[in-house]
Amino acid sequence: MSQEDFEQRVVRLQGALLGFARSLTRNDDDAKDLLQETSLKALVSKEMYRESGNIKNWLCTIMFNLFVNCHRTATRQQSLSIDCQIPEDETFCEIDTECSFSATDIERIMSLLPPDSRTLFELYLQGYHYDEIARSQGLPLGTVKTRIFRIKQELRAYKKQIV
């Protein structure tokens, strides 16, 4: 996919992404800022996008991760600049074709993970390929695949418990 085609697809999804940003931030100005950050990160990270994947899910994942990182940073600094309440019913992520999870589900599972596994899964959610994650973390490819597979299993088990 050319850079121009990619940019056009990102632009066409701006309305849907703005709606998702509003559901996260609960504030129009903060939602617009989050949309802008998401679009910029997507355009800079185009090479991370797998053409066989769903670009809307990929962009929503980037947006959610930016939002969560904002929340964590703000919490650490005790100066929350935006209302970072994650809605209970907001579906944001499709881990596989049979299971979708809310932001709250993902956040709960992520908080239970050891830091090294959390990092791996965050990279996975951002759209990085297994081999890219393995290289960046200095781990064997099989280890990365196994850990991410186990996290997905935990998510599915968690989903079954709450349904």
PDB file of C-alpha atoms in Angstrom:
ATOM      1  CA  MET A   1       0.000   0.000   0.000  1.00  0.00           C
ATOM      2  CA  SER A   2       1.395   3.388  -0.941  1.00  0.00           C
ATOM      3  CA  GLN A   3       1.851   6.145   1.610  1.00  0.00           C
ATOM      4  CA  GLU A   4      -0.896   8.139  -0.113  1.00  0.00           C
ATOM      5  CA  ASP A   5      -3.403   5.238   0.042  1.00  0.00           C
ATOM      6  CA  PHE A   6      -2.576   4.698   3.687  1.00  0.00           C
ATOM      7  CA  GLU A   7      -3.051   8.382   4.497  1.00  0.00           C
ATOM      8  CA  GLN A   8      -6.397   8.447   2.680  1.00  0.00           C
ATOM      9  CA  ARG A   9      -7.640   5.452   4.685  1.00  0.00           C
ATOM     10  CA  VAL A  10      -6.581   7.143   7.931  1.00  0.00           C
ATOM     11  CA  VAL A  11      -8.351  10.366   6.916  1.00  0.00           C
ATOM     12  CA  ARG A  12     -11.567   8.505   6.012  1.00  0.00           C
ATOM     13  CA  LEU A  13     -11.687   7.021   9.516  1.00  0.00           C
ATOM     14  CA  GLN A  14     -11.310  10.357  11.359  1.00  0.00           C
ATOM     15  CA  GLY A  15     -15.026  10.611  12.196  1.00  0.00           C
ATOM     16  CA  ALA A  16     -15.218   7.153  13.743  1.00  0.00           C
ATOM     17  CA  LEU A  17     -11.950   7.706  15.596  1.00  0.00           C
ATOM     18  CA  LEU A  18     -13.184  11.019  16.987  1.00  0.00           C
ATOM     19  CA  GLY A  19     -16.248   9.245  18.375  1.00  0.00           C
ATOM     20  CA  PHE A  20     -14.050   6.667  20.061  1.00  0.00           C
ATOM     21  CA  ALA A  21     -11.789   9.408  21.438  1.00  0.00           C
ATOM     22  CA  ARG A  22     -14.821  11.214  22.895  1.00  0.00           C
ATOM     23  CA  SER A  23     -15.945   8.007  24.600  1.00  0.00           C
ATOM     24  CA  LEU A  24     -12.535   7.712  26.219  1.00  0.00           C
ATOM     25  CA  THR A  25     -11.897  11.299  27.247  1.00  0.00           C
ATOM     26  CA  ARG A  26     -15.474  12.532  27.795  1.00  0.00           C
ATOM     27  CA  ASN A  27     -14.244  15.927  26.595  1.00  0.00           C
ATOM     28  CA  ASP A  28     -14.394  17.297  23.050  1.00  0.00           C
ATOM     29  CA  ASP A  29     -11.110  19.228  23.137  1.00  0.00           C
ATOM     30  CA  ASP A  30      -9.188  16.328  24.678  1.00  0.00           C
ATOM     31  CA  ALA A  31     -10.788  13.968  22.158  1.00  0.00           C
ATOM     32  CA  LYS A  32      -9.542  16.129  19.286  1.00  0.00           C
ATOM     33  CA  ASP A  33      -6.052  16.191  20.795  1.00  0.00           C
ATOM     34  CA  LEU A  34      -6.107  12.413  21.192  1.00  0.00           C
ATOM     35  CA  LEU A  35      -7.278  12.001  17.587  1.00  0.00           C
ATOM     36  CA  GLN A  36      -4.455  14.222  16.379  1.00  0.00           C
ATOM     37  CA  GLU A  37      -1.846  12.286  18.379  1.00  0.00           C
ATOM     38  CA  THR A  38      -3.255   8.993  17.106  1.00  0.00           C
ATOM     39  CA  SER A  39      -3.195  10.118  13.487  1.00  0.00           C
ATOM     40  CA  LEU A  40       0.361  11.367  13.799  1.00  0.00           C
ATOM     41  CA  LYS A  41       1.553   8.160  15.446  1.00  0.00           C
ATOM     42  CA  ALA A  42      -0.184   6.053  12.791  1.00  0.00           C
ATOM     43  CA  LEU A  43       1.378   8.019   9.945  1.00  0.00           C
ATOM     44  CA  VAL A  44       4.831   7.835  11.510  1.00  0.00           C
ATOM     45  CA  SER A  45       4.408   4.104  12.226  1.00  0.00           C
ATOM     46  CA  LYS A  46       2.903   3.110   8.870  1.00  0.00           C
ATOM     47  CA  GLU A  47       5.467   0.336   8.421  1.00  0.00           C
ATOM     48  CA  MET A  48       4.086  -1.379  11.541  1.00  0.00           C
ATOM     49  CA  TYR A  49       0.657  -1.789   9.973  1.00  0.00           C
ATOM     50  CA  ARG A  50      -0.018  -5.216   8.492  1.00  0.00           C
ATOM     51  CA  GLU A  51      -2.026  -4.747   5.317  1.00  0.00           C
ATOM     52  CA  SER A  52      -3.968  -7.934   6.027  1.00  0.00           C
ATOM     53  CA  GLY A  53      -5.234  -6.446   9.294  1.00  0.00           C
ATOM     54  CA  ASN A  54      -8.167  -4.201  10.043  1.00  0.00           C
ATOM     55  CA  ILE A  55      -6.876  -0.622   9.896  1.00  0.00           C
ATOM     56  CA  LYS A  56      -9.718   0.692  12.081  1.00  0.00           C
ATOM     57  CA  ASN A  57      -8.873  -1.788  14.863  1.00  0.00           C
ATOM     58  CA  TRP A  58      -5.191  -0.901  14.504  1.00  0.00           C
ATOM     59  CA  LEU A  59      -5.931   2.820  14.824  1.00  0.00           C
ATOM     60  CA  CYS A  60      -8.272   2.270  17.793  1.00  0.00           C
ATOM     61  CA  THR A  61      -5.562   0.244  19.503  1.00  0.00           C
ATOM     62  CA  ILE A  62      -3.045   3.042  18.984  1.00  0.00           C
ATOM     63  CA  MET A  63      -5.569   5.532  20.354  1.00  0.00           C
ATOM     64  CA  PHE A  64      -6.371   3.402  23.389  1.00  0.00           C
ATOM     65  CA  ASN A  65      -2.680   2.906  24.165  1.00  0.00           C
ATOM     66  CA  LEU A  66      -1.999   6.634  23.895  1.00  0.00           C
ATOM     67  CA  PHE A  67      -4.955   7.249  26.188  1.00  0.00           C
ATOM     68  CA  VAL A  68      -3.783   4.678  28.751  1.00  0.00           C
ATOM     69  CA  ASN A  69      -0.242   6.040  28.654  1.00  0.00           C
ATOM     70  CA  CYS A  70      -1.650   9.521  29.285  1.00  0.00           C
ATOM     71  CA  HIS A  71      -3.643   8.145  32.192  1.00  0.00           C
ATOM     72  CA  ARG A  72      -0.638   6.401  33.721  1.00  0.00           C
ATOM     73  CA  THR A  73       1.580   9.450  33.345  1.00  0.00           C
ATOM     74  CA  ALA A  74      -1.061  11.754  34.775  1.00  0.00           C
ATOM     75  CA  THR A  75      -1.708   9.413  37.682  1.00  0.00           C
ATOM     76  CA  ARG A  76       1.990   9.285  38.501  1.00  0.00           C
ATOM     77  CA  GLN A  77       2.211  13.067  38.408  1.00  0.00           C
ATOM     78  CA  GLN A  78      -1.076  13.475  40.318  1.00  0.00           C
ATOM     79  CA  SER A  79      -2.165  16.101  37.811  1.00  0.00           C
ATOM     80  CA  LEU A  80      -4.829  14.636  35.598  1.00  0.00           C
ATOM     81  CA  SER A  81      -5.210  16.900  32.584  1.00  0.00           C
ATOM     82  CA  ILE A  82      -8.124  14.965  31.095  1.00  0.00           C
ATOM     83  CA  ASP A  83     -10.842  12.772  32.483  1.00  0.00           C
ATOM     84  CA  CYS A  84      -9.359   9.357  31.812  1.00  0.00           C
ATOM     85  CA  GLN A  85     -12.293   7.209  32.914  1.00  0.00           C
ATOM     86  CA  ILE A  86     -12.463   4.089  30.748  1.00  0.00           C
ATOM     87  CA  PRO A  87     -16.071   3.275  29.898  1.00  0.00           C
ATOM     88  CA  GLU A  88     -17.285  -0.120  31.088  1.00  0.00           C
ATOM     89  CA  ASP A  89     -19.036  -1.032  27.866  1.00  0.00           C
ATOM     90  CA  GLU A  90     -16.690   0.410  25.240  1.00  0.00           C
ATOM     91  CA  THR A  91     -15.495  -2.363  22.945  1.00  0.00           C
ATOM     92  CA  PHE A  92     -12.116  -1.452  21.578  1.00  0.00           C
ATOM     93  CA  CYS A  93     -10.102  -4.487  20.782  1.00  0.00           C
ATOM     94  CA  GLU A  94     -10.549  -7.683  18.885  1.00  0.00           C
ATOM     95  CA  ILE A  95      -7.902 -10.136  20.095  1.00  0.00           C
ATOM     96  CA  ASP A  96      -8.997 -12.700  17.564  1.00  0.00           C
ATOM     97  CA  THR A  97     -11.972 -13.265  15.298  1.00  0.00           C
ATOM     98  CA  GLU A  98     -14.150 -14.713  18.024  1.00  0.00           C
ATOM     99  CA  CYS A  99     -13.531 -12.396  20.968  1.00  0.00           C
ATOM    100  CA  SER A 100     -13.818  -8.641  21.550  1.00  0.00           C
ATOM    101  CA  PHE A 101     -12.861  -6.984  24.809  1.00  0.00           C
ATOM    102  CA  SER A 102     -13.718  -3.725  26.465  1.00  0.00           C
ATOM    103  CA  ALA A 103     -11.042  -1.290  27.529  1.00  0.00           C
ATOM    104  CA  THR A 104     -11.798  -2.207  31.128  1.00  0.00           C
ATOM    105  CA  ASP A 105     -11.290  -5.928  30.447  1.00  0.00           C
ATOM    106  CA  ILE A 106      -7.906  -5.262  28.880  1.00  0.00           C
ATOM    107  CA  GLU A 107      -6.882  -2.880  31.642  1.00  0.00           C
ATOM    108  CA  ARG A 108      -7.781  -5.400  34.375  1.00  0.00           C
ATOM    109  CA  ILE A 109      -5.839  -8.218  32.750  1.00  0.00           C
ATOM    110  CA  MET A 110      -2.881  -5.939  31.999  1.00  0.00           C
ATOM    111  CA  SER A 111      -2.686  -4.876  35.637  1.00  0.00           C
ATOM    112  CA  LEU A 112      -2.354  -8.530  36.678  1.00  0.00           C
ATOM    113  CA  LEU A 113       0.491  -9.280  34.277  1.00  0.00           C
ATOM    114  CA  PRO A 114       4.146  -9.147  35.252  1.00  0.00           C
ATOM    115  CA  PRO A 115       5.849  -6.059  33.778  1.00  0.00           C
ATOM    116  CA  ASP A 116       7.767  -7.987  31.090  1.00  0.00           C
ATOM    117  CA  SER A 117       4.605  -9.714  29.820  1.00  0.00           C
ATOM    118  CA  ARG A 118       2.682  -6.439  29.966  1.00  0.00           C
ATOM    119  CA  THR A 119       5.303  -4.813  27.755  1.00  0.00           C
ATOM    120  CA  LEU A 120       5.111  -7.649  25.223  1.00  0.00           C
ATOM    121  CA  PHE A 121       1.341  -7.484  25.027  1.00  0.00           C
ATOM    122  CA  GLU A 122       1.291  -3.690  24.757  1.00  0.00           C
ATOM    123  CA  LEU A 123       3.644  -3.938  21.790  1.00  0.00           C
ATOM    124  CA  TYR A 124       1.421  -6.631  20.294  1.00  0.00           C
ATOM    125  CA  LEU A 125      -1.662  -4.434  20.707  1.00  0.00           C
ATOM    126  CA  GLN A 126       0.157  -1.562  19.049  1.00  0.00           C
ATOM    127  CA  GLY A 127       0.495  -3.699  15.938  1.00  0.00           C
ATOM    128  CA  TYR A 128       4.086  -4.826  16.122  1.00  0.00           C
ATOM    129  CA  HIS A 129       4.896  -8.207  14.574  1.00  0.00           C
ATOM    130  CA  TYR A 130       6.159 -11.006  16.792  1.00  0.00           C
ATOM    131  CA  ASP A 131       9.655 -10.830  15.289  1.00  0.00           C
ATOM    132  CA  GLU A 132       9.822  -7.064  15.868  1.00  0.00           C
ATOM    133  CA  ILE A 133       8.791  -7.545  19.491  1.00  0.00           C
ATOM    134  CA  ALA A 134      11.352 -10.314  19.934  1.00  0.00           C
ATOM    135  CA  ARG A 135      14.157  -8.155  18.519  1.00  0.00           C
ATOM    136  CA  SER A 136      13.218  -5.093  20.544  1.00  0.00           C
ATOM    137  CA  GLN A 137      13.008  -7.065  23.793  1.00  0.00           C
ATOM    138  CA  GLY A 138      16.011  -9.322  23.128  1.00  0.00           C
ATOM    139  CA  LEU A 139      13.915 -12.485  23.435  1.00  0.00           C
ATOM    140  CA  PRO A 140      13.611 -15.602  21.287  1.00  0.00           C
ATOM    141  CA  LEU A 141      10.699 -15.474  18.842  1.00  0.00           C
ATOM    142  CA  GLY A 142       9.122 -18.606  20.374  1.00  0.00           C
ATOM    143  CA  THR A 143       9.125 -17.030  23.835  1.00  0.00           C
ATOM    144  CA  VAL A 144       7.301 -13.955  22.552  1.00  0.00           C
ATOM    145  CA  LYS A 145       4.696 -16.041  20.711  1.00  0.00           C
ATOM    146  CA  THR A 146       4.128 -18.276  23.747  1.00  0.00           C
ATOM    147  CA  ARG A 147       3.725 -15.389  26.185  1.00  0.00           C
ATOM    148  CA  ILE A 148       1.310 -13.513  23.940  1.00  0.00           C
ATOM    149  CA  PHE A 149      -0.672 -16.714  23.327  1.00  0.00           C
ATOM    150  CA  ARG A 150      -0.972 -17.266  27.098  1.00  0.00           C
ATOM    151  CA  ILE A 151      -2.126 -13.693  27.655  1.00  0.00           C
ATOM    152  CA  LYS A 152      -4.798 -14.167  24.995  1.00  0.00           C
ATOM    153  CA  GLN A 153      -5.901 -17.359  26.772  1.00  0.00           C
ATOM    154  CA  GLU A 154      -6.174 -15.424  30.037  1.00  0.00           C
ATOM    155  CA  LEU A 155      -8.269 -12.782  28.298  1.00  0.00           C
ATOM    156  CA  ARG A 156     -10.611 -15.416  26.854  1.00  0.00           C
ATOM    157  CA  ALA A 157     -10.942 -17.099  30.275  1.00  0.00           C
ATOM    158  CA  TYR A 158     -11.632 -13.724  31.876  1.00  0.00           C
ATOM    159  CA  LYS A 159     -14.263 -12.967  29.230  1.00  0.00           C
ATOM    160  CA  LYS A 160     -16.016 -16.285  29.934  1.00  0.00           C
ATOM    161  CA  GLN A 161     -16.099 -15.474  33.658  1.00  0.00           C
ATOM    162  CA  ILE A 162     -17.792 -12.118  33.170  1.00  0.00           C
ATOM    163  CA  VAL A 163     -20.264 -13.178  30.476  1.00  0.00           C
TER     164      VAL A 163
END
